[in-house]
Tab-separated table of C-alpha atoms and ligand atoms in Angstrom:
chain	number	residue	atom	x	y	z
H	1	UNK	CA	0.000	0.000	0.000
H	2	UNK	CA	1.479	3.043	-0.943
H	3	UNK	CA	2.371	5.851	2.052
H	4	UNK	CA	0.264	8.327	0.521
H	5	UNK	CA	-3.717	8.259	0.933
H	6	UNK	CA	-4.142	10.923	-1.489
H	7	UNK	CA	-2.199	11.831	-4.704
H	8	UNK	CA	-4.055	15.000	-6.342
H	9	UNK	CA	-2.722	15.347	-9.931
H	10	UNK	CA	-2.483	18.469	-12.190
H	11	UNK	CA	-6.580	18.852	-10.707
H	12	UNK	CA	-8.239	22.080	-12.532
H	13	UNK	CA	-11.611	23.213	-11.646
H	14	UNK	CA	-12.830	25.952	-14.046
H	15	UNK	CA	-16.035	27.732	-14.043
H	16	UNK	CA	-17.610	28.784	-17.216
H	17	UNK	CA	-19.433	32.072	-15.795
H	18	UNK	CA	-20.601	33.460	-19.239
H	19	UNK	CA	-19.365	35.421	-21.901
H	20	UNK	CA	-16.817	32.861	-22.861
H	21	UNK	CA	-15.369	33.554	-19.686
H	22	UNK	CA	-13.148	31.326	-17.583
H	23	UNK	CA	-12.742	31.521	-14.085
H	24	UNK	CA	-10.013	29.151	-12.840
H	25	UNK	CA	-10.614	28.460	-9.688
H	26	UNK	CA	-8.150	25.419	-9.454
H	27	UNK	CA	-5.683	25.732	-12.099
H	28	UNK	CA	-3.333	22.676	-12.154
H	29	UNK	CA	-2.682	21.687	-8.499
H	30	UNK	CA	-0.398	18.869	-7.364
H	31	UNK	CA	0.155	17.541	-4.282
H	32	UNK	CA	0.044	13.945	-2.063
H	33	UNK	CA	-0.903	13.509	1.551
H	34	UNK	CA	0.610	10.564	3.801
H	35	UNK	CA	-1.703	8.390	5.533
H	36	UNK	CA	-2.321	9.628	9.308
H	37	UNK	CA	-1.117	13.027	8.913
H	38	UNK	CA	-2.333	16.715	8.367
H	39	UNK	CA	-1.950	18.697	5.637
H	40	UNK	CA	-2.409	22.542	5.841
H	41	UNK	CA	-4.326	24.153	2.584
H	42	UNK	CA	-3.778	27.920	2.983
H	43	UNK	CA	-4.446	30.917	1.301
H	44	UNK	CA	-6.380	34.067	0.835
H	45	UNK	CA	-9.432	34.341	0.302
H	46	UNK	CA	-10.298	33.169	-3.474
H	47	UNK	CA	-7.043	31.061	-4.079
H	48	UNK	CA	-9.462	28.641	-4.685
H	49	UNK	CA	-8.615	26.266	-1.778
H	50	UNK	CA	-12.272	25.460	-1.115
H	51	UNK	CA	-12.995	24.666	-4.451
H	52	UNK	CA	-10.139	21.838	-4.215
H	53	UNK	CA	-11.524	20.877	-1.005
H	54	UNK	CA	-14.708	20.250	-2.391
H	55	UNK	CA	-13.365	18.627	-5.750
H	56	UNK	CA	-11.320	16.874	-4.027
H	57	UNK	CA	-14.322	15.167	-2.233
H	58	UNK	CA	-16.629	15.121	-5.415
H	59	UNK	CA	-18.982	17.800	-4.520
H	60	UNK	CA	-17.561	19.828	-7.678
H	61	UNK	CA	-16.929	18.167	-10.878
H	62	UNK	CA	-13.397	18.411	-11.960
H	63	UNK	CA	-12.254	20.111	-15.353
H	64	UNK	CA	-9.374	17.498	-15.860
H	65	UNK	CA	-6.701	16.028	-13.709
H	66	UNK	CA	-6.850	12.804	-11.561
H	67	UNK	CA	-7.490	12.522	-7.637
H	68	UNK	CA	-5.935	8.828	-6.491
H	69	UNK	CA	-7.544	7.986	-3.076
H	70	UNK	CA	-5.972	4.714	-1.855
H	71	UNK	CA	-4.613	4.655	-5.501
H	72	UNK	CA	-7.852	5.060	-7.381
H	73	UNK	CA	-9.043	7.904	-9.456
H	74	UNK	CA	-11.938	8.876	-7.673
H	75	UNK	CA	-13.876	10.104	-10.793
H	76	UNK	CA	-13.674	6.784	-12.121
H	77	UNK	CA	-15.231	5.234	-9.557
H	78	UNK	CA	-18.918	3.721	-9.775
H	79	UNK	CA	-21.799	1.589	-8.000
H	80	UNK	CA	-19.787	-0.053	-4.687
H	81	UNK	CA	-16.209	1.574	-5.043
H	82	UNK	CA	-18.480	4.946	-5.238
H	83	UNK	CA	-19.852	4.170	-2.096
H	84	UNK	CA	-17.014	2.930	-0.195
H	85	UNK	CA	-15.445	5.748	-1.317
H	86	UNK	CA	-18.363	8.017	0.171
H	87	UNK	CA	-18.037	6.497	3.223
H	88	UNK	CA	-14.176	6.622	3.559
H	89	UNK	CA	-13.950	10.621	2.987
H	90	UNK	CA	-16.238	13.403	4.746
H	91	UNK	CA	-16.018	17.273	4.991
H	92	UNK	CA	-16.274	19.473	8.001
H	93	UNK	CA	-17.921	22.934	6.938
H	94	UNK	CA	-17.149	26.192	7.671
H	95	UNK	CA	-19.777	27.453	9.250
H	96	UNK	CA	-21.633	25.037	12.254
H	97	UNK	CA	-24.344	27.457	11.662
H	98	UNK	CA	-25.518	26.671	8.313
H	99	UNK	CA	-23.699	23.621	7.666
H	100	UNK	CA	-26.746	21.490	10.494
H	101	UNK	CA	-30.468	21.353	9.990
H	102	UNK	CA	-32.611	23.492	12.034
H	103	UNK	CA	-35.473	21.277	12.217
H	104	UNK	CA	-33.365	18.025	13.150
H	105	UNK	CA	-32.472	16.700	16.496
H	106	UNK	CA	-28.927	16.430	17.129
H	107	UNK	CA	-29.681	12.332	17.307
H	108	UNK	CA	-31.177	12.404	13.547
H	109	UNK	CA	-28.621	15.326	12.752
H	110	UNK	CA	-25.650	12.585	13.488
H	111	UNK	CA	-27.946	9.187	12.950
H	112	UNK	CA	-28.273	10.138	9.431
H	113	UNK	CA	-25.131	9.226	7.923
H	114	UNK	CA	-25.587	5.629	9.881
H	115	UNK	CA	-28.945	5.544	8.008
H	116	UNK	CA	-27.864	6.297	4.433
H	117	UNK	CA	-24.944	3.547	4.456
H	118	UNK	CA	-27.570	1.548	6.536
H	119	UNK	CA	-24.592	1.136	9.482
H	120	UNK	CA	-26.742	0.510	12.423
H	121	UNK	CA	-30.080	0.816	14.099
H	122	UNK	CA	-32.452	1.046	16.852
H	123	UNK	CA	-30.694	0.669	20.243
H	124	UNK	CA	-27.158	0.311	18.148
H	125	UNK	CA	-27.601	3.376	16.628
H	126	UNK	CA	-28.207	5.476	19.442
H	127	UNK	CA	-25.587	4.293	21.301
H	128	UNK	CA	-23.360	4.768	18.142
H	129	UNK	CA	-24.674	8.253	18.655
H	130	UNK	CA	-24.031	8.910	22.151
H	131	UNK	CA	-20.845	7.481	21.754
H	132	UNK	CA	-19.569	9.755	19.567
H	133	UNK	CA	-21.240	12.633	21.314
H	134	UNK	CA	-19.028	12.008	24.475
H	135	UNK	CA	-16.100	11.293	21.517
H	136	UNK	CA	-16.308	15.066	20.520
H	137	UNK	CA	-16.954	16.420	24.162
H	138	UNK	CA	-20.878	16.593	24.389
H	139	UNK	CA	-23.061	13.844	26.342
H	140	UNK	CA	-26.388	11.980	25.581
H	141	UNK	CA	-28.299	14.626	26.718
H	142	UNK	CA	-27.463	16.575	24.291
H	143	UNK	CA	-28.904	14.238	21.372
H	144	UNK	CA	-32.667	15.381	21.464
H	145	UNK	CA	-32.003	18.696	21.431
H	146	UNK	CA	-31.910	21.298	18.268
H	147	UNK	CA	-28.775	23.227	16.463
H	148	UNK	CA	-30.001	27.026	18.157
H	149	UNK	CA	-29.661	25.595	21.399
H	150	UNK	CA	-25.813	25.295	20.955
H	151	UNK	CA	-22.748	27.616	20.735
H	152	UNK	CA	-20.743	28.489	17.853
H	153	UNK	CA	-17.811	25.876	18.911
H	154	UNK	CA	-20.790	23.172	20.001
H	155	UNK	CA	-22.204	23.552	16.728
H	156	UNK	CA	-18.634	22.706	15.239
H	157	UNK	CA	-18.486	19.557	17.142
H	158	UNK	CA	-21.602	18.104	16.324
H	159	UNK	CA	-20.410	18.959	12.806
H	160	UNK	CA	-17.019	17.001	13.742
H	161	UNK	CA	-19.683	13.915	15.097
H	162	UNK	CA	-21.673	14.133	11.896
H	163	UNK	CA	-18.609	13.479	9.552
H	164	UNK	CA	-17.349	10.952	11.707
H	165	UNK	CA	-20.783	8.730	12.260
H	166	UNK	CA	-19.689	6.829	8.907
H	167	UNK	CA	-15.807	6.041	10.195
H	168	UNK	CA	-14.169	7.940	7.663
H	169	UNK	CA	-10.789	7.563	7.244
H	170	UNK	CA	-10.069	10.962	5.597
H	171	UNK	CA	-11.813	14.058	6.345
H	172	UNK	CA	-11.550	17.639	4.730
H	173	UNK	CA	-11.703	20.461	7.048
H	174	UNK	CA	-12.948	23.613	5.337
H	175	UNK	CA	-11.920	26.702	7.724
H	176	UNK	CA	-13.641	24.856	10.602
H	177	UNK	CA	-12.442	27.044	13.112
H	178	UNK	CA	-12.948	30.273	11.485
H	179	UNK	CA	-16.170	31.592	11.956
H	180	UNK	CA	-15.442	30.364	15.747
H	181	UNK	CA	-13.816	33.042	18.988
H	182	UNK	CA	-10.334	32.846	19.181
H	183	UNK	CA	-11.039	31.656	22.669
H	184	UNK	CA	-12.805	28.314	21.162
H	185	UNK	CA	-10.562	27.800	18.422
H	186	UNK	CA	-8.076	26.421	20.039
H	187	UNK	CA	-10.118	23.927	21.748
H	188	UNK	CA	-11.149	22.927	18.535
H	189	UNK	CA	-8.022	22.219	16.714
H	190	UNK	CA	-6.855	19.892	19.974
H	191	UNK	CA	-10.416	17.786	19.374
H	192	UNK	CA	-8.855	17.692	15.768
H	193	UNK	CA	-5.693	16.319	16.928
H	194	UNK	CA	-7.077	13.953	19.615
H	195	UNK	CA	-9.530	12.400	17.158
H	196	UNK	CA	-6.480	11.710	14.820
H	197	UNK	CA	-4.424	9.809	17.773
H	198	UNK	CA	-7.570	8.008	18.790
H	199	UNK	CA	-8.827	6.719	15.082
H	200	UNK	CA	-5.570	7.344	12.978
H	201	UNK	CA	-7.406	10.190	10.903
H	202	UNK	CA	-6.064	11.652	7.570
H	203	UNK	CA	-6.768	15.590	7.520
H	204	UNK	CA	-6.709	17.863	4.887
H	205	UNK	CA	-6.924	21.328	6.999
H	206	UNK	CA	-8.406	24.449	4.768
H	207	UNK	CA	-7.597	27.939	6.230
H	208	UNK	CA	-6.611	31.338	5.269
H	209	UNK	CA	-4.317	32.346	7.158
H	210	UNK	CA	-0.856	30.439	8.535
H	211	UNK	CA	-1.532	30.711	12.164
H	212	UNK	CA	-4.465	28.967	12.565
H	213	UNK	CA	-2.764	25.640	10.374
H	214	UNK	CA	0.683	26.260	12.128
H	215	UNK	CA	-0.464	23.887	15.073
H	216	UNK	CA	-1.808	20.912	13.560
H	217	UNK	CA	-0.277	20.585	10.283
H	218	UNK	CA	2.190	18.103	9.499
H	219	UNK	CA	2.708	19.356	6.248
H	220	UNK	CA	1.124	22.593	4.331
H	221	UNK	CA	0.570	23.438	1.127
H	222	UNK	CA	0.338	27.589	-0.100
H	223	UNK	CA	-2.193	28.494	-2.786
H	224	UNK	CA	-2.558	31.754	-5.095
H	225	UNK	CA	-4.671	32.404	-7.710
H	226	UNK	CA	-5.534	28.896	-8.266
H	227	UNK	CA	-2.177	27.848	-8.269
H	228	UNK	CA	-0.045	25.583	-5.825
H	229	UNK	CA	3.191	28.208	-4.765
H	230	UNK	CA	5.115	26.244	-2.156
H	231	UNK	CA	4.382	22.935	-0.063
H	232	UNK	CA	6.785	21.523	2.304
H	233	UNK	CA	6.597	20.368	6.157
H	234	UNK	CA	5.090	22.708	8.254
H	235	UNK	CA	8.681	23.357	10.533
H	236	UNK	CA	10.307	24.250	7.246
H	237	UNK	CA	7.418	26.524	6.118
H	238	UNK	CA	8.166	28.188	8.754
H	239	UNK	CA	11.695	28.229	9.227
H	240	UNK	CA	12.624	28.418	6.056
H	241	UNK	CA	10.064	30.130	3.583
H	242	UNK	CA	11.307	30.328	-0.251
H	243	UNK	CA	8.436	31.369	-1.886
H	244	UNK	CA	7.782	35.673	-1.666
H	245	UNK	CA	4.547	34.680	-1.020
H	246	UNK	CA	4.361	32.813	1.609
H	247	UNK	CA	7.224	34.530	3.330
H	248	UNK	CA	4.613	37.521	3.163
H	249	UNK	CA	1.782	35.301	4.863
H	250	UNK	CA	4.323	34.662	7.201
H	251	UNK	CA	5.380	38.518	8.128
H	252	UNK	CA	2.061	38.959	9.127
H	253	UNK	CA	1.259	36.950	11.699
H	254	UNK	CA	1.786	39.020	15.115
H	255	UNK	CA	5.294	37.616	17.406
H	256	UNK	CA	3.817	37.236	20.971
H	257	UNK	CA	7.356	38.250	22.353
H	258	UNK	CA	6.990	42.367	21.963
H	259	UNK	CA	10.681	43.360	21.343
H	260	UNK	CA	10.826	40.706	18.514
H	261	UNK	CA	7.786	42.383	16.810
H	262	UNK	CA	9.313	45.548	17.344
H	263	UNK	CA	12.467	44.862	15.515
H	264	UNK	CA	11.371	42.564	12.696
H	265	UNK	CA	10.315	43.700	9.398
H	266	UNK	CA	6.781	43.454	8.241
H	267	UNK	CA	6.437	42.770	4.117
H	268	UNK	CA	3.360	45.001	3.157
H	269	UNK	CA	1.939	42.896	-0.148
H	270	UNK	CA	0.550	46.213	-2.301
H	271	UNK	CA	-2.776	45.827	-4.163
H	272	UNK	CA	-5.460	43.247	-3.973
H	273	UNK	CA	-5.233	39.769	-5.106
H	274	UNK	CA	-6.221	39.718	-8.910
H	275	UNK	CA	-9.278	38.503	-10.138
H	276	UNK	CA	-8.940	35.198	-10.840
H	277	UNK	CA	-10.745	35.296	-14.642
H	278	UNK	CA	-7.953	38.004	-15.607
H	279	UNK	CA	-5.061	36.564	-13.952
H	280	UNK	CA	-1.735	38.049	-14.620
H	281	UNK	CA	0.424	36.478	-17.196
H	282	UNK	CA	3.420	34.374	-16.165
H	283	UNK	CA	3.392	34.356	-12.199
H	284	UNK	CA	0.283	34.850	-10.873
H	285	UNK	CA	1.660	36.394	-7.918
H	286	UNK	CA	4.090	38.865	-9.692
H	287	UNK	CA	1.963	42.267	-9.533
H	288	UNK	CA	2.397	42.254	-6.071
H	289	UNK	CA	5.569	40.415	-5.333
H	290	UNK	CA	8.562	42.569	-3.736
H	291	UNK	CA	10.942	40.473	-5.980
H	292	UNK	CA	9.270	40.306	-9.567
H	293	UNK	CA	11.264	40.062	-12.697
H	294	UNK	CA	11.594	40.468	-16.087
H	295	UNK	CA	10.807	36.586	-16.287
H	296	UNK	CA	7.671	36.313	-14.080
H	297	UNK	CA	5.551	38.178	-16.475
H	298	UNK	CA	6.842	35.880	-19.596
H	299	UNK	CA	6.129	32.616	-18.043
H	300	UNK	CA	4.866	30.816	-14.942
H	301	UNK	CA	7.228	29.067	-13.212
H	302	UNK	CA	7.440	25.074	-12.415
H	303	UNK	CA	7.392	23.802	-9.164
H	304	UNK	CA	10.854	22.085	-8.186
H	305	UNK	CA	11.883	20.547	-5.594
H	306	UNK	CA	14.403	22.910	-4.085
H	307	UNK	CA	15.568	20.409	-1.054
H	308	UNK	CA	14.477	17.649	0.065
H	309	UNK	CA	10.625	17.735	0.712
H	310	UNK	CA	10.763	21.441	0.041
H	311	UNK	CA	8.742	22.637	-3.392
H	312	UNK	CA	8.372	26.313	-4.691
H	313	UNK	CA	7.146	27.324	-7.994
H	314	UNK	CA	9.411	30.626	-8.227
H	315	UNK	CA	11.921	31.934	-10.994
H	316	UNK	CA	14.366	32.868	-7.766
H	317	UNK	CA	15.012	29.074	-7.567
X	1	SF4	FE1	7.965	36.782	-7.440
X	1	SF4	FE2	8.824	36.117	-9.861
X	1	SF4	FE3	8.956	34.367	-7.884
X	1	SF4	FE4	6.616	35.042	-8.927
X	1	SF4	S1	8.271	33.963	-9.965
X	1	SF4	S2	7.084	34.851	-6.796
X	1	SF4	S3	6.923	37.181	-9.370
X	1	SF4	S4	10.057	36.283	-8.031
């Protein structure tokens, strides 16, 4: 069996939004995730990281390129593989508040994955249920109750119970902690982490901003404009930046030690992020990179392996 769980090859996701207009959401991504460990997708808003998230998992159609899952193509797959495959890969949503039914219980809310993939019933299911309500921190009493009677971070973890009622192997994590208080965040991301130990969980961890991936990721990949800039492990992300990009995601996250954040030097990225259906030619990130050439705007650059485990698409390297 090979070490990686997920190989995502050259995977585009365009969206034909009229006019003979493009918009490239995904445009030509590559990257593999080991079994058992974390992988970090960041970038700004409209890099398109959701979009692979949610191609990734089959809720978009993809334009071309291959997703192996246990070495299978995914959009290949048909009648049983299709459904082992829905059982073996779930999403956690952004938002706890939209993301659960108003009008369920909790109990139906989590039961109904066990339903579909007819997993259990009767006095198995619920204690399947309250099983994995104590799992993510709640209790049985919680399981006849409704979504408005929780907080923000509850919410979040019956979203966490939901995707794991089927026993999933993999799960994509779209900004889960996002919409949540900084004071509940944290909390989160260490039921993330002890869920992993406890079931030997695959994660692929969507957020836009460094910080908030720095703590759980094994390994992170950067995205701009559709395009993959720099993956690598998550100590040499941040040790060790290459790509201009990231090392400008990096300069803004706040140093808790004050004289540190005095002294170091912030990189201010001018403009906004293009729109992605009139990308810039060559680089994508080159109208605002502090280090553009003559080069970047002629053509984009491959991603190479610059040391071991360490890829940047940049014409610096
Ligand atoms: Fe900057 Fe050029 Fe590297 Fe793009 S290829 S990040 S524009 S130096």
């Amino acid at each position: 069996m090979s070490e990686h769980i997920l190989e995502v090859k050259n995977l585009k996701k365009h969206f034909d939004v009229g006019g003979g207009r493009l918009l490239k959401a995904v445009d030509g991504i590559n990257f593999a995730i080991k079994r058992g460990e974390t992988f970090g997708l960041v970038g700004e808003s409209g890099c398109g990281k959701s979009t692979a998230g949610r191609t990734i998992i089959r809720l978009y159609e993809a334009t071309s390129g291959e997703v192996l899952f246990n070495g299978e193509n995914i959009y290949k797959l048909k009648g049983d593989s299709l459904k082992k495959f829905n059982r073996s890969m779930q999403m956690v949503f952004q938002d706890p508040y939209a993301s659960l039914n108003p009008r369920m219980t909790i109990e139906n809310i989590i039961g109904e994955g066990i339903d579909i993939h007819g997993l259990a019933s009767g006095k198995e299911r619920r204690e399947r249920i309250y099983k994995l309500l104590r799992d993510v921190g709640l209790n049985e009493e919680h399981a006849g109750r409704f979504p408005h009677e929780f907080s923000g971070g509850q919410r979040q973890r019956i979203g966490i119970a939901r995707a794991l009622a089927i026993e999933p192997q993999f799960i994509i994590a779209d900004e889960p902690i996002s919409a949540l208080d900084v004071s509940v965040q944290a909390q989160v991301v260490n039921l993330f982490k002890k869920l992993q130990r406890e079931r030997g969980l695959t994660y692929l961890f969507i957020a836009h901003d460094l910080a908030m991936v720095k703590h759980i990721s094994d390994r992170i990949g950067v995205m701009y404009l559709g395009k993959m800039m720099e993956v690598t492990t998550s100590e040499m992300l941040y040790a060790k930046p290459l790509h201009p990009y990231t090392e400008s995601l990096l300069s803004a996250i706040p140093i808790p030690d004050p004289e540190v954040e005095r002294q170091r030097e912030r990189i201010i990225l001018e403009g906004e992020v293009p729109s992605p259906l009139n990308p810039p030619s060559g680089c994508p990130f080159r109208t605002r990179c502090p280090k553009a050439m003559k080069q970047c705007a002629e053509s984009m650059p491959e991603m190479k392996e610059v040391e071991p485990g360490h890829f940047t698409a940049c014409h610096l390297y």
